[in-house]
Coordinates of C-alpha atoms and ligand atoms in Angstrom, one line a residue:
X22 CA 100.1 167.4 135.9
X23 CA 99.6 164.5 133.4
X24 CA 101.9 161.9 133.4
X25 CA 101.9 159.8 130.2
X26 CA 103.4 156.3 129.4
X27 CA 103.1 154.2 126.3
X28 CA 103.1 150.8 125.9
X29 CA 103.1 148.2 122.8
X30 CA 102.4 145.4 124.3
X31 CA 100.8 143.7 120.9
X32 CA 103.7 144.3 118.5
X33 CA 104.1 142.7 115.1
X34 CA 102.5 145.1 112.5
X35 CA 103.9 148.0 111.7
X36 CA 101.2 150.0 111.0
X37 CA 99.1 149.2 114.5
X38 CA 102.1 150.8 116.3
X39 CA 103.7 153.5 113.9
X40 CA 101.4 156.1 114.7
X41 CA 103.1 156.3 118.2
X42 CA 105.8 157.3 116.9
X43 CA 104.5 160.4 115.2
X44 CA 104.8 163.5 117.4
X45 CA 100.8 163.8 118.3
X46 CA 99.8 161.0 120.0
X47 CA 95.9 160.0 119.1
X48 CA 93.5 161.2 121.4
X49 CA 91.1 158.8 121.3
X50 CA 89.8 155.4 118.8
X51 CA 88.1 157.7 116.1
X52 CA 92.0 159.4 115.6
X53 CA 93.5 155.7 115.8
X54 CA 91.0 154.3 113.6
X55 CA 92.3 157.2 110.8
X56 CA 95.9 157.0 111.6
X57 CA 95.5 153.0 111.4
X58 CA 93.9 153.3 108.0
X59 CA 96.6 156.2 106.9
X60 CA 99.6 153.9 107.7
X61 CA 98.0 150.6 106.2
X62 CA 97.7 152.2 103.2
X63 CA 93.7 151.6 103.4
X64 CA 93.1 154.7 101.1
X65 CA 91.4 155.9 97.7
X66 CA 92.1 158.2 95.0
X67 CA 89.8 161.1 94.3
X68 CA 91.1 163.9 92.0
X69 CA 94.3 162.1 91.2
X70 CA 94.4 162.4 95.1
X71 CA 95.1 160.0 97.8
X72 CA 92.1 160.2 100.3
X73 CA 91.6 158.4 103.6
X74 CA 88.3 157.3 105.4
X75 CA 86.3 160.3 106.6
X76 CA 84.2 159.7 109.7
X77 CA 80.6 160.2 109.8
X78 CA 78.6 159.6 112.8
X79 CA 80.3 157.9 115.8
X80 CA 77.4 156.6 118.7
X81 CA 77.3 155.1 121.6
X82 CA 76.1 151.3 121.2
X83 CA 75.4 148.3 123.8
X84 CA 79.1 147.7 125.1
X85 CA 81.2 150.1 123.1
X86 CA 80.8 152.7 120.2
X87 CA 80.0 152.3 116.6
X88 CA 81.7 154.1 114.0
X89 CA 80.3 155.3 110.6
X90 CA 83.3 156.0 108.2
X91 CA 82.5 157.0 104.4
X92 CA 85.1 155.4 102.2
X93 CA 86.9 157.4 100.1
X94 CA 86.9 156.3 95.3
X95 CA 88.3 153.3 94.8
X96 CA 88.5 151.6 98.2
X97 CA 88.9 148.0 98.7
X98 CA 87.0 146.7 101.1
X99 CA 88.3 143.7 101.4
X100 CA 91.6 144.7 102.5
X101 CA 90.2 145.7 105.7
X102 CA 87.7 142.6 106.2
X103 CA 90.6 140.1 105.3
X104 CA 93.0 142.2 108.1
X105 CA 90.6 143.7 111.0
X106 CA 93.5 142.2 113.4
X107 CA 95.3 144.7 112.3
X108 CA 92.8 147.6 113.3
X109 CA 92.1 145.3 116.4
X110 CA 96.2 145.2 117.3
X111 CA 96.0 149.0 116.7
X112 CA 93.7 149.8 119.2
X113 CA 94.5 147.8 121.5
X114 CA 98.4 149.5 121.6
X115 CA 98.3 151.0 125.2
X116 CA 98.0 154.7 125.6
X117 CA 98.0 154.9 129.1
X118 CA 97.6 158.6 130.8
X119 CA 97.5 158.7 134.7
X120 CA 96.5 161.5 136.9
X121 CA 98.4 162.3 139.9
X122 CA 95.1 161.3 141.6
X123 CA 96.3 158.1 140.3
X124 CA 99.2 157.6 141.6
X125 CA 98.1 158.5 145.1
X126 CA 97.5 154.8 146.3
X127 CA 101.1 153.9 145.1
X128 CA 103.2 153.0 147.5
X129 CA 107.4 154.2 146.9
X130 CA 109.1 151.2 148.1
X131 CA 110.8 148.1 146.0
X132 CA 107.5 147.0 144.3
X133 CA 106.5 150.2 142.6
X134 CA 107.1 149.2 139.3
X135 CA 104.7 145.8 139.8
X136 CA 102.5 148.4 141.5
X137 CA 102.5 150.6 138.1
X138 CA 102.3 147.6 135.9
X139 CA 99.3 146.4 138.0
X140 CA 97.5 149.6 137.7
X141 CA 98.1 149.3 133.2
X142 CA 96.8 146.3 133.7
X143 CA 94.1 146.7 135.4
X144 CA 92.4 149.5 133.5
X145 CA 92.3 148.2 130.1
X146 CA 90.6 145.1 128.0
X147 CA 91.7 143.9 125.3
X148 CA 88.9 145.9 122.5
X149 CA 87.3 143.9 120.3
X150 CA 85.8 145.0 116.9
X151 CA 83.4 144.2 114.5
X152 CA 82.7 145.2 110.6
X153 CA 80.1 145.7 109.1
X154 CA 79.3 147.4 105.6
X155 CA 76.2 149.2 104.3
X156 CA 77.2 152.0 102.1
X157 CA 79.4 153.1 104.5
X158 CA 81.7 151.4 106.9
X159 CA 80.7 150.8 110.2
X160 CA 83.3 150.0 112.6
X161 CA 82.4 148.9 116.5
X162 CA 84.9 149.0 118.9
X163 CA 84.0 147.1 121.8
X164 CA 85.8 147.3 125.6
X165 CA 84.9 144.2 127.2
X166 CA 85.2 141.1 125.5
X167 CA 82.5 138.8 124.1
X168 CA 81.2 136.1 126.9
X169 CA 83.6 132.7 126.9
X170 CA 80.2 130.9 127.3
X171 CA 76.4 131.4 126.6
X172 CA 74.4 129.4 128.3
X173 CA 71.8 127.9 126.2
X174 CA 67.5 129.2 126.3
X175 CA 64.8 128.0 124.1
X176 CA 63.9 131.7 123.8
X177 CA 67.0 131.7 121.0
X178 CA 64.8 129.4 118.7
X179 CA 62.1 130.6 116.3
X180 CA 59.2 128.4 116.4
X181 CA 57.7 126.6 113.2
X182 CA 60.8 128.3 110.6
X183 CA 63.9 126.5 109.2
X184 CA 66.3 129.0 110.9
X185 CA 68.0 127.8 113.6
X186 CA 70.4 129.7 116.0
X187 CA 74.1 128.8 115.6
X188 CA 75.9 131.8 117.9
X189 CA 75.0 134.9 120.1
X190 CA 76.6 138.1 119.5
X191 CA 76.9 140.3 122.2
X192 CA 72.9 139.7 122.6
X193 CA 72.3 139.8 119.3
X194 CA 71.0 135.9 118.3
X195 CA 72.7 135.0 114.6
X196 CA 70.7 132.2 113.1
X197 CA 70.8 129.9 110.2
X198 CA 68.4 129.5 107.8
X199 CA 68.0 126.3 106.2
X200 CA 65.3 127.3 103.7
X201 CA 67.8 129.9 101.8
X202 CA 71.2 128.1 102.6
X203 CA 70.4 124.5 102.5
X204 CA 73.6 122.9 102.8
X205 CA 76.0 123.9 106.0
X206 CA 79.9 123.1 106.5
X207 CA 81.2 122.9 110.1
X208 CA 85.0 122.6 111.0
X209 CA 87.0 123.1 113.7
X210 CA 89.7 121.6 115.6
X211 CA 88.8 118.7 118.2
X212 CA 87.3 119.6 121.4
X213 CA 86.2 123.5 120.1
X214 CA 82.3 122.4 119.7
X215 CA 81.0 121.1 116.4
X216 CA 79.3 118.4 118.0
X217 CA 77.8 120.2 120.3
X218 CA 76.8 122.8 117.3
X219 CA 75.6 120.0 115.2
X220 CA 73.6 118.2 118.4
X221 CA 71.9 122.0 119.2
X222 CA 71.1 122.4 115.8
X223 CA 69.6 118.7 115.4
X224 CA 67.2 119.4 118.8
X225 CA 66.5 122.7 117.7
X226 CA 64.9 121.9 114.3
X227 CA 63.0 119.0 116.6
X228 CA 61.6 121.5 118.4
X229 CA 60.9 124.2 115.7
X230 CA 59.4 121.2 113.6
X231 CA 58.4 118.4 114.9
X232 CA 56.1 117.5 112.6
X233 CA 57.7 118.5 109.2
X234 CA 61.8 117.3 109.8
X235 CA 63.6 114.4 109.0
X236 CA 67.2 113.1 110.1
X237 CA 69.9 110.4 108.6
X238 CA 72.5 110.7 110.9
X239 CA 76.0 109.4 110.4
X240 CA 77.9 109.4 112.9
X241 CA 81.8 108.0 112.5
X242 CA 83.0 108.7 115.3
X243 CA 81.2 105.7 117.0
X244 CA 77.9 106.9 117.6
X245 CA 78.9 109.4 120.4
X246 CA 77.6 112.5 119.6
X247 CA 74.4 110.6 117.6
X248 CA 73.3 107.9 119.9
X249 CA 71.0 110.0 122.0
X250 CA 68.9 111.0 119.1
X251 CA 68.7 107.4 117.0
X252 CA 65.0 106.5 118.8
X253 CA 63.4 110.0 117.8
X254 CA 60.9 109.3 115.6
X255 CA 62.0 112.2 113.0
X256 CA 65.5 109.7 112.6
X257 CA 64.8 107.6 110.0
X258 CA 68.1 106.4 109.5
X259 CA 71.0 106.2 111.5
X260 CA 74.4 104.7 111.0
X261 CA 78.1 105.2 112.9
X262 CA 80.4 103.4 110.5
X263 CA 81.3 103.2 106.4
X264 CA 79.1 100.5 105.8
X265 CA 76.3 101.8 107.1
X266 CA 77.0 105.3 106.1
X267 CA 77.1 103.8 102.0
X268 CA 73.6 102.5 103.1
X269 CA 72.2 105.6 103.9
X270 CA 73.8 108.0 101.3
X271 CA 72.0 105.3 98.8
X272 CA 68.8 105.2 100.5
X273 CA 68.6 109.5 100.6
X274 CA 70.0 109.5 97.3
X275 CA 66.7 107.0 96.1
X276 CA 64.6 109.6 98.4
X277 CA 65.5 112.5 96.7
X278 CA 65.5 111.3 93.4
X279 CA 61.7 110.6 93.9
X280 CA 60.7 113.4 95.7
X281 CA 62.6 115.0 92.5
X282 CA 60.6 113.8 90.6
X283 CA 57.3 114.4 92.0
X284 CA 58.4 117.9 92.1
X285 CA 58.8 117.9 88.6
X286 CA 56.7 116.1 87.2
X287 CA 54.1 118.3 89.4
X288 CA 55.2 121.1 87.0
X289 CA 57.1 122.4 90.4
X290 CA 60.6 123.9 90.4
X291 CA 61.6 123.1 94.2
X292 CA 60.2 121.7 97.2
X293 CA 59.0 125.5 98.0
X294 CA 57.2 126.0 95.0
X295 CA 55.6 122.5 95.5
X296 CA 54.4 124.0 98.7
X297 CA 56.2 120.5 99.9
X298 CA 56.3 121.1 104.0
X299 CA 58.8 118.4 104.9
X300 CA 62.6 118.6 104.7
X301 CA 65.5 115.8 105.4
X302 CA 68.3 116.5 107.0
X303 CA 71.5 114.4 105.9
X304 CA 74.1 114.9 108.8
X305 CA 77.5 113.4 108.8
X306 CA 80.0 113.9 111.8
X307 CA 83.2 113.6 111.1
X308 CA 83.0 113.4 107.1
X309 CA 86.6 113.5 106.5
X310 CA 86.4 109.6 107.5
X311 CA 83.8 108.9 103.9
X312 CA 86.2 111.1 102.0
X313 CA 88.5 107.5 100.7
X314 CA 85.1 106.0 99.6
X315 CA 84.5 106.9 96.0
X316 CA 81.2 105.5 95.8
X317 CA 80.5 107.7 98.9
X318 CA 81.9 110.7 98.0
X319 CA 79.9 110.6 94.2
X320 CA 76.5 110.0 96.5
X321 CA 77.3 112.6 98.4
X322 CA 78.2 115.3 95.5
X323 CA 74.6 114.3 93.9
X324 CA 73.0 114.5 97.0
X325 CA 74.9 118.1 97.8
X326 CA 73.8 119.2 94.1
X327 CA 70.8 118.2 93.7
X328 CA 69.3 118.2 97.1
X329 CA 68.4 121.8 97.5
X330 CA 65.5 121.8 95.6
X331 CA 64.0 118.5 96.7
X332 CA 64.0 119.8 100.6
X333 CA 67.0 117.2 101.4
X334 CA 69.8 119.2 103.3
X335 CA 73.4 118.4 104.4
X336 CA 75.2 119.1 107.6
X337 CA 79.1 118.3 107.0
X338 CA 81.0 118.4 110.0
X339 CA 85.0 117.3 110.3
X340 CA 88.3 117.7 112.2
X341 CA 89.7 118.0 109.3
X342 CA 89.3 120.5 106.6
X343 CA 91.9 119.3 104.2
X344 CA 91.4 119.5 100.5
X345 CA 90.8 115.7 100.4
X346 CA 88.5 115.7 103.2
X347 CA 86.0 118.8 101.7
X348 CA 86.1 118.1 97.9
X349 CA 86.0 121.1 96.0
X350 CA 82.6 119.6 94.3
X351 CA 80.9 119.7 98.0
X352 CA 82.8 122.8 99.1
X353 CA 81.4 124.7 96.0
X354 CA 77.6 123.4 96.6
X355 CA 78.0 124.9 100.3
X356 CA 78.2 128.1 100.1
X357 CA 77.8 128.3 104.4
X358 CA 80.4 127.7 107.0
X359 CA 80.5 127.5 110.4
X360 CA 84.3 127.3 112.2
X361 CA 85.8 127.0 115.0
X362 CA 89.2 127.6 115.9
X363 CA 91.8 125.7 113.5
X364 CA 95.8 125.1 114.1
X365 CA 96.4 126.8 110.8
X366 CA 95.7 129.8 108.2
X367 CA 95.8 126.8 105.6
X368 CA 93.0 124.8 106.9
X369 CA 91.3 128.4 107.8
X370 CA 92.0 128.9 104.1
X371 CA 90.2 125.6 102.8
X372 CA 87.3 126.1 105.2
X373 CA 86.7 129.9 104.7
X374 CA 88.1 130.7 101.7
X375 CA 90.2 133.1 103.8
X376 CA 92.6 133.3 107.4
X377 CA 90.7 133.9 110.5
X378 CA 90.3 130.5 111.9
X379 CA 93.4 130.1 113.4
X380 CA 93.6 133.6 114.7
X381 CA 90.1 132.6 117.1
X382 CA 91.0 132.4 121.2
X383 CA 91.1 129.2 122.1
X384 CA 87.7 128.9 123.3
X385 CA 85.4 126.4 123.0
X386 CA 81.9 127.2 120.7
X387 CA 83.8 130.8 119.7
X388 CA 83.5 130.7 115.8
X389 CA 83.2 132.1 112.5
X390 CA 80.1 131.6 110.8
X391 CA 80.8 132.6 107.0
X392 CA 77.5 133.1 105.1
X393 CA 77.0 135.9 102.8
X394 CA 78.9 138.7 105.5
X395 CA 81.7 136.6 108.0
X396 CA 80.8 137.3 111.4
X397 CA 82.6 136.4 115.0
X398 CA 79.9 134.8 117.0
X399 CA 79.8 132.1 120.8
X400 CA 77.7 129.4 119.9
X401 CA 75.2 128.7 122.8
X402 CA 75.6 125.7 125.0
X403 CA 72.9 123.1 125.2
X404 CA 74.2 120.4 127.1
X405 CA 73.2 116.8 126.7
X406 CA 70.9 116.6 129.5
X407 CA 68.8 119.9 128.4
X408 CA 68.9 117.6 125.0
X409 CA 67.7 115.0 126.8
X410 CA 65.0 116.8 128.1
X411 CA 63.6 118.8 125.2
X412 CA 63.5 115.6 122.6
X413 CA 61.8 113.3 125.4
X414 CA 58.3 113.2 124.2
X415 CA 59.3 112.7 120.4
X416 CA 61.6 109.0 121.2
X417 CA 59.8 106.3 119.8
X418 CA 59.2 102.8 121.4
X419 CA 60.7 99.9 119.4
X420 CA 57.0 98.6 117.8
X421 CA 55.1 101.6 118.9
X422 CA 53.5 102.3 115.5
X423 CA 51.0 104.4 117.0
X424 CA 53.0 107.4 117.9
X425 CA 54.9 107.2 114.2
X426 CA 53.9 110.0 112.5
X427 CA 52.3 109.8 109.3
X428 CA 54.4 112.5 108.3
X429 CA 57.1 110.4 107.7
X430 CA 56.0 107.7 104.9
X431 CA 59.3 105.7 104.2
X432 CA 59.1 105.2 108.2
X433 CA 55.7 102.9 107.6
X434 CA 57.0 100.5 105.0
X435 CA 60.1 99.3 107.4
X436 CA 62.6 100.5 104.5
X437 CA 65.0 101.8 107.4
X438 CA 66.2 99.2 109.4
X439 CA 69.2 100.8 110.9
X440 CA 67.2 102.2 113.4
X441 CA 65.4 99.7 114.7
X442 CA 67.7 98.7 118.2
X443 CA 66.3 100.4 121.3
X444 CA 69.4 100.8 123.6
Ligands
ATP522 N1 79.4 126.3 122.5 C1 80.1 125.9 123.6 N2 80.1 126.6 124.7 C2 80.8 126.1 125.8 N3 81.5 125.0 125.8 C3 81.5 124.2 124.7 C4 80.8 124.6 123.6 N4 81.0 123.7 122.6 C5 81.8 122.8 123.1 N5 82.1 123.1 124.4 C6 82.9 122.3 125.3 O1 83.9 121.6 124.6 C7 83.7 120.1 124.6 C8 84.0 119.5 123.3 O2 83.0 119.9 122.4 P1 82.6 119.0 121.1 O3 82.4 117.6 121.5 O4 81.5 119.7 120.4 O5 84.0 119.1 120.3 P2 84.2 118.7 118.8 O6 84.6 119.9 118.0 O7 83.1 117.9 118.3 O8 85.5 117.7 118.9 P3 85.9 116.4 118.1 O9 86.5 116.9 116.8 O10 87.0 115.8 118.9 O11 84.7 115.6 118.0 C9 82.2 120.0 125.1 O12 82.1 118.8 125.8 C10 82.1 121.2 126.0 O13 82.6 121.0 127.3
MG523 MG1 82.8 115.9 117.7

């Protein structure tokens, strides 16, 4: 004897729960996935015919099962990408079926409801999902949730390359690479982790080039997240407030302008060409705080523009993703974003281009990173002391000249005084 019960506990769009109310009830995700798709309206036309997704291959996969669906004439993909918390919803609407061998350990006295409700509980996660698109859709449906915290190893970082990891999923490492997406945008609420993304990211291109990277760090929010990195030899300038963040933005903008032109003038069309080994990183946290300096702002659009093919980079990180505080000049010259989670789909919207943002759990380093696919992803944690640790052997003395590296000429002619104070 089969004893069924269903439960919507995640109401709110129609088509996640509708298809309990038709007389067969789905017998497993594939038939959810289809009915989901049917009663979104998620369908073609072939023939002067309305056609649905038609699934392909469905295999097991590391944590769940992917899904290979060919889409019908005429299908807009987007629809689906821009609404996956609807297929997530869907699947997630609770089909429970208990066996009589179930039901053996209840006991029939005043708390066999909390008994029953204990035992829904109990059995199901909440399924995530994740899209993916290559000629056909691929949907994996996941039953246990992604991790609320990865810890951080140096076995994430690729040695001697420009890509540097910015999230784990579900083992898989997702990395940035600065050599074909120069310029990256980071936002996020306060507290969710884009300091602690910018500070792993800043340690992790120490360690994957030590020899060949460069930093001006502004830091406006007083030097926290910064400080610990001013005395690396590889920071050549460092600032944390608006004075001394119009210094810097002038003195990059000078050394891009002649590494420009050496480029150039070398018959060269970027650093890469130019076989140029050394890149700058320009990294300002919390940017929205330059966005009322004119003078700034123009810098920083030049710098943004022109920067990609001299080898001079840009990390923009803020609280605050308003219109004023990204520009549309800087938003459109950085193309990548990382985000965390935001308190609205109108800040998602300015950051990603899209909602999303505001939809994430409210868990620290879980974001989206938006390149040229949008993918979930738990940014590792490195915590200041494995900083600490790892960028030891690169801080630099106040007057030791000998371990400055040659590597780094304006360094040698003293041009940089901001850095100068050992703390
Ligand atoms: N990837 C992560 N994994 C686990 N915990 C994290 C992660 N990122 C941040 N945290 C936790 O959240 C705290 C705040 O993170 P962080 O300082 O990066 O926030 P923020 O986004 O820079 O905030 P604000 O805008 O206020 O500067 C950290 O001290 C840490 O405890
Ligand atoms: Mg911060």
């Amino acid at each position: 004897m089969i004893i069924s019960i269903g439960s919507t506990l995640l109401m709110g769009y129609v088509a996640s729960y509708s298809y309990l109310k038709t007389k067969r009830l789905p017998k497993n995700d594939a038939d959810k996935i289809q009915r989901i798709f049917a009663n979104a309206g998620w369908v073609g036309k072939e023939d002067g015919e309305i056609r649905t997704i038609r699934l392909r291959r469905k295999t097991k996969i590391e944590g769940g099962t992917e899904y290979v669906y060919q889409l019908p004439l005429g299908f807009n993909r987007s629809k689906v990408e821009e609404n996956v918390q609807i297929l997530e919803d869907g699947l997630n609407v609770k089909q429970k079926v208990f066996r009589v061998s179930d039901l053996k350990k209840v006991k029939f006295n005043k708390s066999i409801l909390k008994q029953l409700k204990k035992i829904l509980n109990g059995k199901g996660f909440r399924k995530e999902i994740e899209l993916d698109y290559d000629g056909m859709l691929i949907i994996r449906v996941f039953d246990s949730p992604m991790p609320e915290k990865v810890e951080w190893t140096d076995t994430l970082i690729k040695k001697n390359n420009w890509s540097v990891p910015i999230g784990v999923i579900r083992g898989k490492t997702i990395v940035h690479c600065f050599d074909r997406r120069k310029h990256l945008i980071v936002a996020g609420s306060t507290g969710f982790g884009k300091s602690v993304a910018v500070k792993m990211i800043i340690t992790s291109l120490i360690m994957s080039k030590p020899n060949d990277v460069t930093f001006s760090l502004i830091d406006l929010k007083g030097g926290v997240a910064f400080n610990r990195f001013k005395d690396c030899k590889q920071v050549k300038n460092y600032g944390r407030n608006n004075e001394e963040a119009l210094e810097i933005l002038k003195l990059v903008q000078q050394d891009m302008n002649d590494e420009y032109e050496k480029i150039v003038d070398g018959g060269f069309e970027d650093v890469a060409e130019a076989n140029i080994s050394e890149r700058h990183f320009l990294i300002i946290d919390e940017a929205a705080d330059l966005a009322g300096d004119k003078e700034a702002m123009e810098i920083l659009t030049d710098i943004v523009r022109k920067g990609r093919g001299a080898g001079f980079y840009i990390i923009y990180a803020t609280q605050y993703p308003s219109a004023q505080a990204i520009p549309m000049q800087i938003k459109r010259n950085i193309p990548a974003r990382l985000c965390y989670v935001l308190d609205s789909a109108t800040a998602s919207m300015t950051v990603l281009d899209g909602s999303g943002a505001e939809k994430l759990p409210e868990i620290p380093g879980r974001g989206i990173y938006k390149n040229v696919k949008q993918v979930i992803l738990q940014t590792p944690f490195m915590t200041n002391d494995q900083i600490k640790e790892r960028i030891k052997v690169h801080i630099q003395v106040k007057g030791d000249t000998e371990n400055e590296p040659s590597s780094i000429p304006s360094a040698k002619n003293g041009k940089y005084s901001l850095i100068t104070e050992k703390a």
